[in-house]
mmCIF file of C-alpha atoms and ligand atoms in Angstrom:
data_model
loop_
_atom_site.group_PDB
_atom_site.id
_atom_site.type_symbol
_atom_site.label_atom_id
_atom_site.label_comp_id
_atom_site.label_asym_id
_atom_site.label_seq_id
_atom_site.Cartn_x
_atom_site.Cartn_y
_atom_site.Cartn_z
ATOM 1 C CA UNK A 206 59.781 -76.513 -19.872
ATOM 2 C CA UNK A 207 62.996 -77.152 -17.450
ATOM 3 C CA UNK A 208 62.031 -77.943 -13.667
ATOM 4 C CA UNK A 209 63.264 -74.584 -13.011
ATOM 5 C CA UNK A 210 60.977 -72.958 -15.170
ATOM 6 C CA UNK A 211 58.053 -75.097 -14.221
ATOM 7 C CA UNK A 212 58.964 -74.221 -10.494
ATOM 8 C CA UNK A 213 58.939 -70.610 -11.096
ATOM 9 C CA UNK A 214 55.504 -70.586 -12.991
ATOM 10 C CA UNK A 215 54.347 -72.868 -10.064
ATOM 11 C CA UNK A 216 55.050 -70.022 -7.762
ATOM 12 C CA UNK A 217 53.963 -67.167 -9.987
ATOM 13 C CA UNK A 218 50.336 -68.199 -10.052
ATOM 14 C CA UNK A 219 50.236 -69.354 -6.552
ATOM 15 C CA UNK A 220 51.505 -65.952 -5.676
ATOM 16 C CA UNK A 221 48.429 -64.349 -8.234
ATOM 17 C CA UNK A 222 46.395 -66.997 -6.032
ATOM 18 C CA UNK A 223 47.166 -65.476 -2.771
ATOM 19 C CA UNK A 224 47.027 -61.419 -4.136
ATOM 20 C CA UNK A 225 43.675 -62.103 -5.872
ATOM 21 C CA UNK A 226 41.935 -64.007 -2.518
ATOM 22 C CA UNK A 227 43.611 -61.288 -0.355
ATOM 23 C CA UNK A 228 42.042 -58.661 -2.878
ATOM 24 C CA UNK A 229 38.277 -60.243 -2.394
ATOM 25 C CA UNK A 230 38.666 -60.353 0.897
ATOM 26 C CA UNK A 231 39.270 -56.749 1.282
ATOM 27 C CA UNK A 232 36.542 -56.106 -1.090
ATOM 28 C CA UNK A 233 34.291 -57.987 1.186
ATOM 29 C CA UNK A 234 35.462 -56.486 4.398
ATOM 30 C CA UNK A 235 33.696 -53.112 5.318
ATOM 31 C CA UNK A 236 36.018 -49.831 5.718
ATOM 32 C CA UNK A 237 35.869 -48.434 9.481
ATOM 33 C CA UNK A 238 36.804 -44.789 10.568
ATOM 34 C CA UNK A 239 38.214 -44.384 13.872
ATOM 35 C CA UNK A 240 37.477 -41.159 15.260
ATOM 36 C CA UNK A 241 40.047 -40.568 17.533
ATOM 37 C CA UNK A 242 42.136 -43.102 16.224
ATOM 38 C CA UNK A 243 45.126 -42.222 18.857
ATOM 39 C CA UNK A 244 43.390 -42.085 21.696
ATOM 40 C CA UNK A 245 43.577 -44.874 24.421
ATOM 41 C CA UNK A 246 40.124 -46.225 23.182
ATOM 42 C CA UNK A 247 40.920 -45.454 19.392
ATOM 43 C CA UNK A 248 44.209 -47.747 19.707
ATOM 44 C CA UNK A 249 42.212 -50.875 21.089
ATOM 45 C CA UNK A 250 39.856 -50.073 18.370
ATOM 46 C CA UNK A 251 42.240 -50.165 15.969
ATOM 47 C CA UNK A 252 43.862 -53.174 17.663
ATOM 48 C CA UNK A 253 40.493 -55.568 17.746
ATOM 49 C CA UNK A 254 40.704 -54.692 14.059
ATOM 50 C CA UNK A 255 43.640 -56.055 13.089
ATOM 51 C CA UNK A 256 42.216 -59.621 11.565
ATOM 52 C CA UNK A 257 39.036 -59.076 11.815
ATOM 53 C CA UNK A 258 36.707 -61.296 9.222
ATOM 54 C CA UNK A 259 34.604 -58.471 8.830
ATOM 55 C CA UNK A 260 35.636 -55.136 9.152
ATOM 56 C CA UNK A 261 39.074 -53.281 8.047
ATOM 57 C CA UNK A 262 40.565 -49.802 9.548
ATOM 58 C CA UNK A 263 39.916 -47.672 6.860
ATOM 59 C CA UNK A 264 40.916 -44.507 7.453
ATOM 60 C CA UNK A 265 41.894 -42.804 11.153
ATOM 61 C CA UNK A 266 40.443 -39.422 12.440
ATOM 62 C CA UNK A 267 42.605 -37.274 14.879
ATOM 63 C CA UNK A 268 41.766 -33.789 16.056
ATOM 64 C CA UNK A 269 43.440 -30.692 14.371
ATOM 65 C CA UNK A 270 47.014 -30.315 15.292
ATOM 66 C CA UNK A 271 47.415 -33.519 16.446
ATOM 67 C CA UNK A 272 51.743 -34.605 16.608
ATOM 68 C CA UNK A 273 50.912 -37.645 14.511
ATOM 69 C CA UNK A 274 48.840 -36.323 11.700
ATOM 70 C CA UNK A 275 50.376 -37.690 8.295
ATOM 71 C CA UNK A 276 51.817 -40.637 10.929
ATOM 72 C CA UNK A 277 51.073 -44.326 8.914
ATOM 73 C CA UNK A 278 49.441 -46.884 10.779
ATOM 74 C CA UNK A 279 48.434 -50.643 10.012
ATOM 75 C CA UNK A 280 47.286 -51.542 6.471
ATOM 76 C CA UNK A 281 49.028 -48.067 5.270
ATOM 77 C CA UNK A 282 46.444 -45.768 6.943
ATOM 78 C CA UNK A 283 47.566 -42.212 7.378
ATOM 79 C CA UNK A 284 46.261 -40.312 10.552
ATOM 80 C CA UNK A 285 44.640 -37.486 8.824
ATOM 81 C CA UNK A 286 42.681 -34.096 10.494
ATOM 82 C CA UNK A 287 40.610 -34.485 7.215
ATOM 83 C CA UNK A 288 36.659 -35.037 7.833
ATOM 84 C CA UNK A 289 35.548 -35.359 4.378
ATOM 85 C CA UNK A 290 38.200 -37.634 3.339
ATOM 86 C CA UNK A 291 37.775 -39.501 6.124
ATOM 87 C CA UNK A 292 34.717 -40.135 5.794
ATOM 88 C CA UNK A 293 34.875 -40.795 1.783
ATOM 89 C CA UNK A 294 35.154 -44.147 1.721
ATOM 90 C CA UNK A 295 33.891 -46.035 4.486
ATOM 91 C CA UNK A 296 30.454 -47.250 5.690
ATOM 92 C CA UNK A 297 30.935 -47.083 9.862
ATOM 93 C CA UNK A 298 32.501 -45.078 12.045
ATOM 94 C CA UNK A 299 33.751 -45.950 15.621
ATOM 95 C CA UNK A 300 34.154 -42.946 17.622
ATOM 96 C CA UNK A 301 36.018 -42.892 21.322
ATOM 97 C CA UNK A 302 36.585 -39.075 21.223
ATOM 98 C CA UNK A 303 34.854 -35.772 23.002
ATOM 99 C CA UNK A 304 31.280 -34.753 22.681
ATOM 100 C CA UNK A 305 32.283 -31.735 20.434
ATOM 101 C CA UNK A 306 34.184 -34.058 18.457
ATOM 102 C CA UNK A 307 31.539 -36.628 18.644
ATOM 103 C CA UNK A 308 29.064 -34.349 17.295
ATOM 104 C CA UNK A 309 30.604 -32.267 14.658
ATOM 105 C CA UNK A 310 31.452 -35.914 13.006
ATOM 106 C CA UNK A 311 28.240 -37.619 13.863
ATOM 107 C CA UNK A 312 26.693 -34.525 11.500
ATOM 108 C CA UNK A 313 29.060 -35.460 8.766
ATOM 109 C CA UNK A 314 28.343 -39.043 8.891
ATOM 110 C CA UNK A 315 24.391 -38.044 8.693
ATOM 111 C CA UNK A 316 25.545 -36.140 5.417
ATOM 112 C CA UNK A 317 27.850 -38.969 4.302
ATOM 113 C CA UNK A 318 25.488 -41.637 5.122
ATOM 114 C CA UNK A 319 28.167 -43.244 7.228
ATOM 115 C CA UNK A 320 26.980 -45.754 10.146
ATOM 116 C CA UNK A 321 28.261 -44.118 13.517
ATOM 117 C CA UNK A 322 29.095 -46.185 16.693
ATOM 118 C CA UNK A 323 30.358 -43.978 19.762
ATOM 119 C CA UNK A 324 31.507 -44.663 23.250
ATOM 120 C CA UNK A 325 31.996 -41.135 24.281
ATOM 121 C CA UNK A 326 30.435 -39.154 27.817
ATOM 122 C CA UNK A 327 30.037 -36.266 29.149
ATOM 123 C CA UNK A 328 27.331 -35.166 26.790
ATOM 124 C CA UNK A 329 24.471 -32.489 28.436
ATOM 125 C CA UNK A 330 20.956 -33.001 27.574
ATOM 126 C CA UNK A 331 21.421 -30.965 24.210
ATOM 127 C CA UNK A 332 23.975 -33.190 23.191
ATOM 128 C CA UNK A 333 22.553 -36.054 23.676
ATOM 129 C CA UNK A 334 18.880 -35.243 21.934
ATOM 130 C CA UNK A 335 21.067 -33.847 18.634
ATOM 131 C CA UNK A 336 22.670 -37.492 18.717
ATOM 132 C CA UNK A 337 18.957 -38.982 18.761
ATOM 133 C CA UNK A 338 17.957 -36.501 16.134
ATOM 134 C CA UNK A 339 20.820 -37.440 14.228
ATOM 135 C CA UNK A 340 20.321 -40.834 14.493
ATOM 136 C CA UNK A 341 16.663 -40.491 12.430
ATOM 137 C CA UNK A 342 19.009 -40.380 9.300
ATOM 138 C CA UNK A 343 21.747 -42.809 10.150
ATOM 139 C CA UNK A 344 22.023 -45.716 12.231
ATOM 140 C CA UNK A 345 23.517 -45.324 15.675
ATOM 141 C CA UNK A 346 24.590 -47.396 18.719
ATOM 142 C CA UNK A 347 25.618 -44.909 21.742
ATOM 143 C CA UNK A 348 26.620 -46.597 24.508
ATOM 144 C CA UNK A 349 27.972 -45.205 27.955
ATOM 145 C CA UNK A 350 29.377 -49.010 28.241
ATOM 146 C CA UNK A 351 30.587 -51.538 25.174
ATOM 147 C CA UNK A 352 30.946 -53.983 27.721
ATOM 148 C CA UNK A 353 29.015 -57.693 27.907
ATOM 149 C CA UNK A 354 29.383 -57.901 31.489
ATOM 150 C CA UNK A 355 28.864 -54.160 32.721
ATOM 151 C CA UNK A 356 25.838 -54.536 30.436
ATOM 152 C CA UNK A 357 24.632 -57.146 32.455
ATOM 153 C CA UNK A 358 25.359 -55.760 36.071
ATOM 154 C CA UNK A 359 23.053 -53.082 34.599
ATOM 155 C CA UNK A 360 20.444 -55.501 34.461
ATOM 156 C CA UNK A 361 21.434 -56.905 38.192
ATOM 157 C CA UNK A 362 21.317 -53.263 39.276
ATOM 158 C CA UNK A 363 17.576 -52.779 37.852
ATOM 159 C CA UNK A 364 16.482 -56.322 38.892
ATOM 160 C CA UNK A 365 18.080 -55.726 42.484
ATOM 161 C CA UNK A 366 16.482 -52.341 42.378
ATOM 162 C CA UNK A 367 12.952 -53.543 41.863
ATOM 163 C CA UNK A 368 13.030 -56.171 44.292
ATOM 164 C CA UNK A 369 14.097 -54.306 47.209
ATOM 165 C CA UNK A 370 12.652 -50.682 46.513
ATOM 166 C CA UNK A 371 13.680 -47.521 48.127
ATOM 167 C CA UNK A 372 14.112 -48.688 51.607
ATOM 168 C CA UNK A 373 17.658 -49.917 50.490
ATOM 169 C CA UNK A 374 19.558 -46.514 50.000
ATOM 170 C CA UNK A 375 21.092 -47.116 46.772
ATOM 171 C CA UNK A 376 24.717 -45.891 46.641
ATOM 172 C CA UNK A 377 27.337 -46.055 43.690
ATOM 173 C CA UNK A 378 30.680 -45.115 43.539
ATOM 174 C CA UNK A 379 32.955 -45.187 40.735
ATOM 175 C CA UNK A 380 36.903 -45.155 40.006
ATOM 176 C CA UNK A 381 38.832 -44.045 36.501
ATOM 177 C CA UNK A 382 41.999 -43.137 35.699
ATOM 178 C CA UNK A 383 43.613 -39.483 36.496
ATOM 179 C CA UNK A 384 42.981 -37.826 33.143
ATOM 180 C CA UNK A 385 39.528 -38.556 32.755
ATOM 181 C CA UNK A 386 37.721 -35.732 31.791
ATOM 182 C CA UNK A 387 33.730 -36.237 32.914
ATOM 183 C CA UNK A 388 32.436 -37.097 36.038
ATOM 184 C CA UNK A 389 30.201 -38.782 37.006
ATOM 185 C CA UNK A 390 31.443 -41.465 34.330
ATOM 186 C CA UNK A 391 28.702 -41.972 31.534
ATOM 187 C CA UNK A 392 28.622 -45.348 33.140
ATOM 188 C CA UNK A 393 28.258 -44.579 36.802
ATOM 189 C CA UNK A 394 25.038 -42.830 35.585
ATOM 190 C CA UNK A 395 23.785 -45.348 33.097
ATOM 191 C CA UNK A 396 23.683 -47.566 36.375
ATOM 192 C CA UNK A 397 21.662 -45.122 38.268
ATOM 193 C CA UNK A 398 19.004 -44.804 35.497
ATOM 194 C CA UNK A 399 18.910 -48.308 35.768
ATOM 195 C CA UNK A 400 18.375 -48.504 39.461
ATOM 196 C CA UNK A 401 15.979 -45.410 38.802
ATOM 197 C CA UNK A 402 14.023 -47.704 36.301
ATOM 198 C CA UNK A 403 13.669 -50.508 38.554
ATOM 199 C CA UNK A 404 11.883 -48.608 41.257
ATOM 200 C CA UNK A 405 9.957 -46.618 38.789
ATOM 201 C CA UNK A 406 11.438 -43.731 39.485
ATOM 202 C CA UNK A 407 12.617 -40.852 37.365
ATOM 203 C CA UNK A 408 16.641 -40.299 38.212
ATOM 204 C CA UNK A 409 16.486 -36.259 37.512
ATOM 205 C CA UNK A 410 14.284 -36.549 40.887
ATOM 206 C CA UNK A 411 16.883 -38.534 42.691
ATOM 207 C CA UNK A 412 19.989 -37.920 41.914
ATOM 208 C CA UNK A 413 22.915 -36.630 44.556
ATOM 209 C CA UNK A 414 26.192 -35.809 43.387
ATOM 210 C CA UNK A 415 27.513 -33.969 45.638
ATOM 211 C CA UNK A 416 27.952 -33.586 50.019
ATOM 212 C CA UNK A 417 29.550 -31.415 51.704
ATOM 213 C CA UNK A 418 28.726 -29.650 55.004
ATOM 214 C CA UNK A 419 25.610 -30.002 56.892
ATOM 215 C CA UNK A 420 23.768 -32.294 54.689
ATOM 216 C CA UNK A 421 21.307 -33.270 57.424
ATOM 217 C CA UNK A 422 19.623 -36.610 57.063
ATOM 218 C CA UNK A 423 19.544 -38.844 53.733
ATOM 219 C CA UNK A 424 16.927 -37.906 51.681
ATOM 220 C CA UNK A 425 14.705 -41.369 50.919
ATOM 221 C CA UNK A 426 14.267 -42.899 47.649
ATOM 222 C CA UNK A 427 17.721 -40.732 46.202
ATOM 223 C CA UNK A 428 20.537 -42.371 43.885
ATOM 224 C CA UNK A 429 23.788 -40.796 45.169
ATOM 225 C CA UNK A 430 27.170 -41.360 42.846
ATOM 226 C CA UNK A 431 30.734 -40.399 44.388
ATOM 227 C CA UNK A 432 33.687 -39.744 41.577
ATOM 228 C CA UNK A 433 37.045 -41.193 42.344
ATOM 229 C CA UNK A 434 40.169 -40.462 40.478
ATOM 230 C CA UNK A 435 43.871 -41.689 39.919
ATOM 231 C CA UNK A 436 46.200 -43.671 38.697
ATOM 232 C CA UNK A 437 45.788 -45.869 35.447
ATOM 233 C CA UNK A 438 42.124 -47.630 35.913
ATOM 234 C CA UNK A 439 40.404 -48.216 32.511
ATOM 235 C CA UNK A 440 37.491 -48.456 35.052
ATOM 236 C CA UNK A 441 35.755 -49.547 38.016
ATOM 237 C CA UNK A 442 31.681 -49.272 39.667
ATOM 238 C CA UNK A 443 30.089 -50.262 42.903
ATOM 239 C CA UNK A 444 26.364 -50.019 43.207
ATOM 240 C CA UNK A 445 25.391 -50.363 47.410
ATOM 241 C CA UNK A 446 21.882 -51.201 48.200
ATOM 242 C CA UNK A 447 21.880 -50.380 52.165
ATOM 243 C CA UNK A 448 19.443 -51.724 54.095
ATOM 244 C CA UNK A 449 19.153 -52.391 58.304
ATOM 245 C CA UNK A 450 21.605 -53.980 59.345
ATOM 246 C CA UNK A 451 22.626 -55.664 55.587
ATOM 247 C CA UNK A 452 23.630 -54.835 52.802
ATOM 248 C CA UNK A 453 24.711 -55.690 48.845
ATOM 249 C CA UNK A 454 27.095 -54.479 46.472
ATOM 250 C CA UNK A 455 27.765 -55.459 43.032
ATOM 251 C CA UNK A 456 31.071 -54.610 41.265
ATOM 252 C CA UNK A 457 32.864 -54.517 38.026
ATOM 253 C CA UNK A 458 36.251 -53.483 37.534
ATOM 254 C CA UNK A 459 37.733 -53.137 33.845
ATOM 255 C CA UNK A 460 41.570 -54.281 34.102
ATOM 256 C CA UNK A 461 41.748 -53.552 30.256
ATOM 257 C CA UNK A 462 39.723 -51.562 27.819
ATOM 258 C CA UNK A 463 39.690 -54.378 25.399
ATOM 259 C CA UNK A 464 36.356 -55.627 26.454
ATOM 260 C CA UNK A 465 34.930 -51.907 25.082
ATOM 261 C CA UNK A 466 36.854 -51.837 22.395
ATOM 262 C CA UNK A 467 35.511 -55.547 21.208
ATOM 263 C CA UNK A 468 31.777 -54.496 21.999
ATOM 264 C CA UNK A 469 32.619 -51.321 19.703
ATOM 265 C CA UNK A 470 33.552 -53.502 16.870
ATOM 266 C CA UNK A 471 31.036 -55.550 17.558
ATOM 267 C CA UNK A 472 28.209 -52.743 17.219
ATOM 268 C CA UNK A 473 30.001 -51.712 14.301
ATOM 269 C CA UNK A 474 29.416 -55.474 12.731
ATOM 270 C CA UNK A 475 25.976 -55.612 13.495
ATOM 271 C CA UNK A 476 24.505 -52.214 12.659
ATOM 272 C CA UNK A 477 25.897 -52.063 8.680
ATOM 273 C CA UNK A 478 23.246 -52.110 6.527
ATOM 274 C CA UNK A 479 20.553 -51.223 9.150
ATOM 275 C CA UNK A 480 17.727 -48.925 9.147
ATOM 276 C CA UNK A 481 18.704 -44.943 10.512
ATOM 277 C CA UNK A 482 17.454 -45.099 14.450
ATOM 278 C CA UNK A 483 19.446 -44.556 17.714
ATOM 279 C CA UNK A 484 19.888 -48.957 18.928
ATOM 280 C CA UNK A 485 20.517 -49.747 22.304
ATOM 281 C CA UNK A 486 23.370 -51.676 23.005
ATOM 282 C CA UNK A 487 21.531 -54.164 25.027
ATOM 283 C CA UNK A 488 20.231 -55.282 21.387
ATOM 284 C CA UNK A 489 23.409 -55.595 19.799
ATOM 285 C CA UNK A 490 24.680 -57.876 22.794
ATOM 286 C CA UNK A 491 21.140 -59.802 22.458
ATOM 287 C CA UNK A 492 20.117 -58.582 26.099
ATOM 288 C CA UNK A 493 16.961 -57.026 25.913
HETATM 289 P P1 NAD B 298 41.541 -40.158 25.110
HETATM 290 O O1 NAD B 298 41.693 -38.740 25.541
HETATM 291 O O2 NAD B 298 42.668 -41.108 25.346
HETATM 292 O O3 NAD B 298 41.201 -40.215 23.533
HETATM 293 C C1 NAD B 298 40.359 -39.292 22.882
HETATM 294 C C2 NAD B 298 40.962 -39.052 21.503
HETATM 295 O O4 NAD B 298 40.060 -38.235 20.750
HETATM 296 C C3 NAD B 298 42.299 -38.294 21.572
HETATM 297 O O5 NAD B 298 43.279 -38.981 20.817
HETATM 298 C C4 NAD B 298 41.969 -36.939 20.979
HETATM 299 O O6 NAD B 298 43.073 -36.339 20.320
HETATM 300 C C5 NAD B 298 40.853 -37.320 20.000
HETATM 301 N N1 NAD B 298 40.073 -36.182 19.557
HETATM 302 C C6 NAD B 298 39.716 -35.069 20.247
HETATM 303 N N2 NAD B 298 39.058 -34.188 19.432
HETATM 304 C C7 NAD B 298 38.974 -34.787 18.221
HETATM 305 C C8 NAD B 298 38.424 -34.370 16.950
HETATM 306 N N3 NAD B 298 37.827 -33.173 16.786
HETATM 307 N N4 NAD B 298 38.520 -35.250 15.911
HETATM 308 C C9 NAD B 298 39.135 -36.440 16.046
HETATM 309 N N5 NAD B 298 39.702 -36.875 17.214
HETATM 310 C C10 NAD B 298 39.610 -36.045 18.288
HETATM 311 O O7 NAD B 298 40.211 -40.690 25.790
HETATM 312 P P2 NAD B 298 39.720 -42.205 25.970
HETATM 313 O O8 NAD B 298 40.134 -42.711 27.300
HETATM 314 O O9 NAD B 298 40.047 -42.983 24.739
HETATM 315 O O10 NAD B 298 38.138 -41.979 26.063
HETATM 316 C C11 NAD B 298 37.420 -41.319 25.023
HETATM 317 C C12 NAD B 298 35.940 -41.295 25.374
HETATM 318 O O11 NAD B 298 35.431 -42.641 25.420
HETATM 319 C C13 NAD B 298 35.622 -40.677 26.741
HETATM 320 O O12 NAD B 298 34.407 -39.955 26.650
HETATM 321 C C14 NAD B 298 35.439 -41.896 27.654
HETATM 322 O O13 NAD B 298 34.623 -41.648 28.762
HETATM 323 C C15 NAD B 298 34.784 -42.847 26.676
HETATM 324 N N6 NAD B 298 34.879 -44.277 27.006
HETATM 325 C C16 NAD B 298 33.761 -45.011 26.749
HETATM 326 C C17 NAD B 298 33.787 -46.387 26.939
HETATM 327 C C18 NAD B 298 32.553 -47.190 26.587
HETATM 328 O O14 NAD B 298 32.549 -48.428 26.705
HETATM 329 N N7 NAD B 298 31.496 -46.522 26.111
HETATM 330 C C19 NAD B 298 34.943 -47.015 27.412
HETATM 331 C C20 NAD B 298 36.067 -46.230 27.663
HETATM 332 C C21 NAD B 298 36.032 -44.859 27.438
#
């Protein structure tokens, strides 16, 4: 065999090297369904995908009449409108979308047996007890917050809570961008249950959202929330504990919503192959 020859077999096989590795390695790698996969969550999804050793987009959910349905994305996944082809072929979902949204696919994924991982708020009390009853056949992680740290300023705000009781009026206020939808974010509550929790109180008791007029004197012992909005913030909290003459606050602000999006695809990671039941993010991060 000429050097030539020898070269190009050399090259050949390495080539079948490299396809056959890359081949396992997608084998190995679970498929993910992004539910909302165009949305300003579903893109960092997607994006804290890209080279990850464990998980691969595998197919990309987008409401009905969406511009970009048909529109190819990394690793040659089309944006479909599709549910049950969606949801044919992979074992988690990640789901940034709307509570309707949220729960039409949830029910699929039930059906499908498809692992489900959602961010989204705004749900009412129905919603939220068909996602637990949903979760009895598949596993779930819902989570007002995918974030480490906001996770643990939760715990501050329930620690800080029991320690100083209802004589500090407990006051939150939160910040998002201008085309947020819900209010009070599914965060700036999540925080009040907490501080609720930590005085052993329960929040439906306490909880203002709203002043206007005469409001007379504050009430003691309630857990008041006011709603900014505007501009571009991916997200920001301030729980007050007000005392006499003192006074702490504890803040997070999001410049990015990276952070969410990795504790998304982290949840997603740790919850294939579990048990059905509705998991508390606090477990996935290794919190409680
Ligand atoms: P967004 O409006 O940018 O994205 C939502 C996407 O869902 C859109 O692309 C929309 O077209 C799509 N969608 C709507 N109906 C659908 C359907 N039937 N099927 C498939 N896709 C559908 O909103 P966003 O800023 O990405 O936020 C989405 C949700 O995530 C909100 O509820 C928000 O509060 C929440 N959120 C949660 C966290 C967290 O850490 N838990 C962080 C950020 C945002």
């Amino acid at each position: 065999m000429g050097d030539e020859r020898r070269r190009a077999a050399v090259v050949a096989a390495q080539s079948e090297a490299v396809a056959a590795q890359s081949e396992a390695s997608e084998a190995s790698e679970a498929s993910v369904l992004v539910v909302g996969a165009l949305g300003r969550m579903g893109e960092c999804v997607r994006a804290a995908l890209e080279g990850h050793s464990e998980l691969r987009l595998g197919a990309a959910l987008e409401r009905p009449g969406h511009p970009q349905i048909g529109h190819e994305l990394e690793g040659g996944v089309c944006v479909t409108d599709d549910v049950k082809a969606a949801f044919a072929s992979v074992v988690v979902a990640i789901d940034f979308s709307v509570p309707s949204s949220t729960l039409a696919n949830l029910r699929t994924a039930a059906d499908a047996g498809v692992a489900y991982v959602t961010g989204t708020t705004g749900f009412d009390a129905a919603g939220r007890a068909e996602v637990a009853e949903l979760a009895t056949r598949v596993p779930v992680v819902h989570a007002a917050n995918f974030s480490l740290s906001v996770n643990v300023f939760a715990w501050l705000a329930r620690e800080a809570a029991a320690k100083l009781g209802p004589d500090f009026d407990a006051e939150l206020f939160e910040l998002h961008h201008a085309a947020k939808r819900d209010a009070p974010s599914g965060t700036a509550l999540w925080l009040a249950a907490a501080i609720a929790e930590g005085r052993e109180q329960t929040l439906g008791d306490q909880l203002v959202l709203e002043r206007a007029g005469d409001i007379g004197p504050r009430p003691k012992g309630t857990i008041a929330i006011q709603t900014l909005r505007g501009g571009d913030s991916p997200g920001e909290h301030t729980v007050m504990f007000i005392g006499q003459g003192e006074r702490i606050e504890l803040s997070h602000k999001s410049h990015t919503r990276d952070h969410f999006a990795k504790g998304a695809v982290k949840a997603a990671t740790w919850l294939v192959g579990r048990k059905p039941g509705l998991y508390a993010i606090e477990t996935v991060l290794g919190l409680d």
